[in-house]
Short mmCIF file of C-alpha atoms and ligand atoms in Angstrom, two decimals:
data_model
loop_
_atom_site.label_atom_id
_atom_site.label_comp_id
_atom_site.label_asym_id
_atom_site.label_seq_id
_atom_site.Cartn_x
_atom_site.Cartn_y
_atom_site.Cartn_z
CA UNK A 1 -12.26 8.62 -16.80
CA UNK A 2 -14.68 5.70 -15.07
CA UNK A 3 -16.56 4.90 -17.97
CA UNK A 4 -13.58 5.10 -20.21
CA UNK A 5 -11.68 2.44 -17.89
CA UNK A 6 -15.15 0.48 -17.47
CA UNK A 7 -14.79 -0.21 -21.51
CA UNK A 8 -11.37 -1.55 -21.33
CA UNK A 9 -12.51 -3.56 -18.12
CA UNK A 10 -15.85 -4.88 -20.47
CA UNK A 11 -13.62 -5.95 -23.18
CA UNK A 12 -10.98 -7.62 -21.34
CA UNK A 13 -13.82 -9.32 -19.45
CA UNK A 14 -15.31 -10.63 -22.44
CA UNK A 15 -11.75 -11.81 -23.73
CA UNK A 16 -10.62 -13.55 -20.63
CA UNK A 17 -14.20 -15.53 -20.52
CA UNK A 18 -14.11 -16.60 -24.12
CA UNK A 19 -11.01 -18.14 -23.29
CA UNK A 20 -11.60 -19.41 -20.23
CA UNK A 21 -15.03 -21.09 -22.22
CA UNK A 22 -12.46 -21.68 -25.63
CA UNK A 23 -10.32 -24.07 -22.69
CA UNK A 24 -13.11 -25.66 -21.26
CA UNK A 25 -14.15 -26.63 -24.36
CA UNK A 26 -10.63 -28.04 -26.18
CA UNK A 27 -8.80 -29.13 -22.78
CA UNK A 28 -7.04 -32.55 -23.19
CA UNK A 29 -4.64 -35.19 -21.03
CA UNK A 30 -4.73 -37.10 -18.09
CA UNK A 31 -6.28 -34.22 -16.07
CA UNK A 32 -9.15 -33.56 -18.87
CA UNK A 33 -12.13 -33.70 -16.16
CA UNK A 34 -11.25 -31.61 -13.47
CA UNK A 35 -9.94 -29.17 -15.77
CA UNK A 36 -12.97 -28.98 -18.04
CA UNK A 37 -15.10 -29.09 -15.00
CA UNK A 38 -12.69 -26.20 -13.75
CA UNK A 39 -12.44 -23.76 -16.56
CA UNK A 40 -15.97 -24.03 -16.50
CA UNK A 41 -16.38 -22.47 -12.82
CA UNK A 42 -14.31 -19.78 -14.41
CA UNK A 43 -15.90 -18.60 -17.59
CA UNK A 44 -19.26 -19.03 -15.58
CA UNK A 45 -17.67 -16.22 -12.91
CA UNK A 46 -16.46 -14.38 -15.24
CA UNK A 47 -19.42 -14.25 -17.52
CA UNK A 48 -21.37 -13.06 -14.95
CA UNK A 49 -19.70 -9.95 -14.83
CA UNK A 50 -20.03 -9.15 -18.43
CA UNK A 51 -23.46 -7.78 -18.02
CA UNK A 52 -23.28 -5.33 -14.45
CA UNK A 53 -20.32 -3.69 -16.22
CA UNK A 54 -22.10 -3.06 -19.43
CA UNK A 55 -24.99 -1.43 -16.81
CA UNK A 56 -22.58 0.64 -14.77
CA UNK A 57 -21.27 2.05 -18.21
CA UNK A 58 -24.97 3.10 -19.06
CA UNK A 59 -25.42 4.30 -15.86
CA UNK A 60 -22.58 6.56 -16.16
CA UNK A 61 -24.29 8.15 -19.31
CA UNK A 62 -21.95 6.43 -21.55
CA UNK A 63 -22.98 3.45 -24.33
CA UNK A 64 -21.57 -0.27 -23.96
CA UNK A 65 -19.30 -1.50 -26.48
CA UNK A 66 -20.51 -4.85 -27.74
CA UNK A 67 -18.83 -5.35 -31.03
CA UNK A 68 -15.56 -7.76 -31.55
CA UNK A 69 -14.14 -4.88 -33.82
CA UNK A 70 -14.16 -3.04 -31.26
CA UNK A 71 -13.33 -5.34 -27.95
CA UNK A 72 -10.02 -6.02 -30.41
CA UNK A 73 -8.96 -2.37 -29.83
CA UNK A 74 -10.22 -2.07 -26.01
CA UNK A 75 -9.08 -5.28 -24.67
CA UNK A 76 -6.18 -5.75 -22.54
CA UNK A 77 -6.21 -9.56 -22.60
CA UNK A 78 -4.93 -11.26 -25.95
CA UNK A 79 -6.65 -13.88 -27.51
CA UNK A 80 -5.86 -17.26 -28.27
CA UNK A 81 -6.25 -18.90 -31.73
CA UNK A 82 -4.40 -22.29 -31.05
CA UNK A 83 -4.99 -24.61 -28.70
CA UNK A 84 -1.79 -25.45 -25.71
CA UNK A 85 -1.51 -28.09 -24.08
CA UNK A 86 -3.18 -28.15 -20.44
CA UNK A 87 -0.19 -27.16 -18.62
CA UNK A 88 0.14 -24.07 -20.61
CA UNK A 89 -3.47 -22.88 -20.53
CA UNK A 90 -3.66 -22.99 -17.15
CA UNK A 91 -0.16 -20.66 -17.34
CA UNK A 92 -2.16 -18.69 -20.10
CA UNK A 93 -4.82 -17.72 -17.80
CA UNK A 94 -2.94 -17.18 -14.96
CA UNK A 95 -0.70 -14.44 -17.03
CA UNK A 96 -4.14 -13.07 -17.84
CA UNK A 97 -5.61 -12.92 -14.26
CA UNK A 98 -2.70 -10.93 -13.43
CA UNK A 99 -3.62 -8.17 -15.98
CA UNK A 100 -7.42 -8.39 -15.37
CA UNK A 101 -5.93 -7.16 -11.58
CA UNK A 102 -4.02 -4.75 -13.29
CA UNK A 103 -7.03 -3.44 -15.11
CA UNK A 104 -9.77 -3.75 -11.97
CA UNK A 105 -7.13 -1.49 -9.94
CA UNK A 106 -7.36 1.09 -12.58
CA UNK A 107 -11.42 0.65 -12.46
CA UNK A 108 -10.98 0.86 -8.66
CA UNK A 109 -9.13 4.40 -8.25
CA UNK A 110 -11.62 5.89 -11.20
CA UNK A 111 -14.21 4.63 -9.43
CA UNK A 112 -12.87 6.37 -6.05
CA UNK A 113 -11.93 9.20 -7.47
CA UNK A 114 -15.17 9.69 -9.10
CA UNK A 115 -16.54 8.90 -5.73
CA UNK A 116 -19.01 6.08 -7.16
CA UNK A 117 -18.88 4.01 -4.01
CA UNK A 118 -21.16 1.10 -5.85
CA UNK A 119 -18.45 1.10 -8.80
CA UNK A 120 -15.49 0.43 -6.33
CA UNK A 121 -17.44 -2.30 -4.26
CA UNK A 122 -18.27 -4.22 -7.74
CA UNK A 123 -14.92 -4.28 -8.59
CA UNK A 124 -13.43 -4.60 -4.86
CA UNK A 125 -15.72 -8.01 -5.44
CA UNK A 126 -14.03 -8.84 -9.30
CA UNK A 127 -10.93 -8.55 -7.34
CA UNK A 128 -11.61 -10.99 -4.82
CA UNK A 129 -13.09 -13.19 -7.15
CA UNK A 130 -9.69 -12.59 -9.45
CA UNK A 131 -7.84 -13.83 -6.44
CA UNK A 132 -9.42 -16.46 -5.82
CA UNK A 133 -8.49 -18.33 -9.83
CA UNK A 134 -5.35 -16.54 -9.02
CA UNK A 135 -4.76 -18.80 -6.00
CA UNK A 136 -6.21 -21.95 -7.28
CA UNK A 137 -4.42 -21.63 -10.61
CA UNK A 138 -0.95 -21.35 -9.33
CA UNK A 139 -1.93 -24.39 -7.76
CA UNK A 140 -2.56 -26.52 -10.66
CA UNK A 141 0.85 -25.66 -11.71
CA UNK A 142 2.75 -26.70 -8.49
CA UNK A 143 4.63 -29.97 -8.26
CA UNK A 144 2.90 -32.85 -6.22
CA UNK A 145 5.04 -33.20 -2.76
CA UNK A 146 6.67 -36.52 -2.66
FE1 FE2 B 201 -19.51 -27.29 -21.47
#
């Protein structure tokens, strides 16, 4: 069911921006600046989602989650309680962009099958926006060319 799938999406949303904001915050090393400066652009993105999803769940008849109790049971994303070294949060949230996909796919065919066209565009867009940290993440982690 949509709305069902739209709670798991909410949660894991709100997990994957607290710690793309957690990394921002507690980055370190030679890189520190452009990283902080780029988890940033992420948990900025990725905040901005938080809020349509919540309203698509409403507007499906169905109430919002909004509890941590509860985002602990729904979300797909796990958290993170110490803090990696740069390298590895950047791997971190590249393992976790590949399950937000995972999860925005399911959103997408509920949203299709449901036929809520507006659904599937909003989360067409997540997807593309997925990509796109996807993309430059995997590009942090490659080795300069000589
Ligand atoms: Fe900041």
């Amino acid at each position: 069911m949509l709305s069902d799938d739209l709670k798991i999406l909410l949660a894991s949303q709100f997990a994957y921006y607290l710690k793309a904001h957690y990394f921002h915050w507690n980055v370190e090393g030679s890189d520190f600046a452009q990283l902080h400066d780029f988890f940033q652009n992420i948990y900025e993105d990725a905040y901005s989602a938080v809020d349509p999803i919540a309203e698509y769940i409403r507007s499906l008849e169905d109430y919002a989650p909004g509890s941590f109790e509860r985002y602990q049971e729904l979300s797909q994303i796990p958290g993170q309680t110490k803090v990696p070294r740069a390298r590895l949060m950047i791997e971190e949230l590249l393992a976790n962009s590949y399950t937000m996909v995972d999860v925005l796919n399911t959103c997408f065919v509920s949203a299709t099958e449901e036929n809520k066209q507006d659904i599937a565009n909003f989360i067409a867009e997540r997807l593309s926006q997925q990509n796109k940290y996807m993309w430059q993440l995997r590009s942090f982690l490659k080795d300069q060319r000589a």
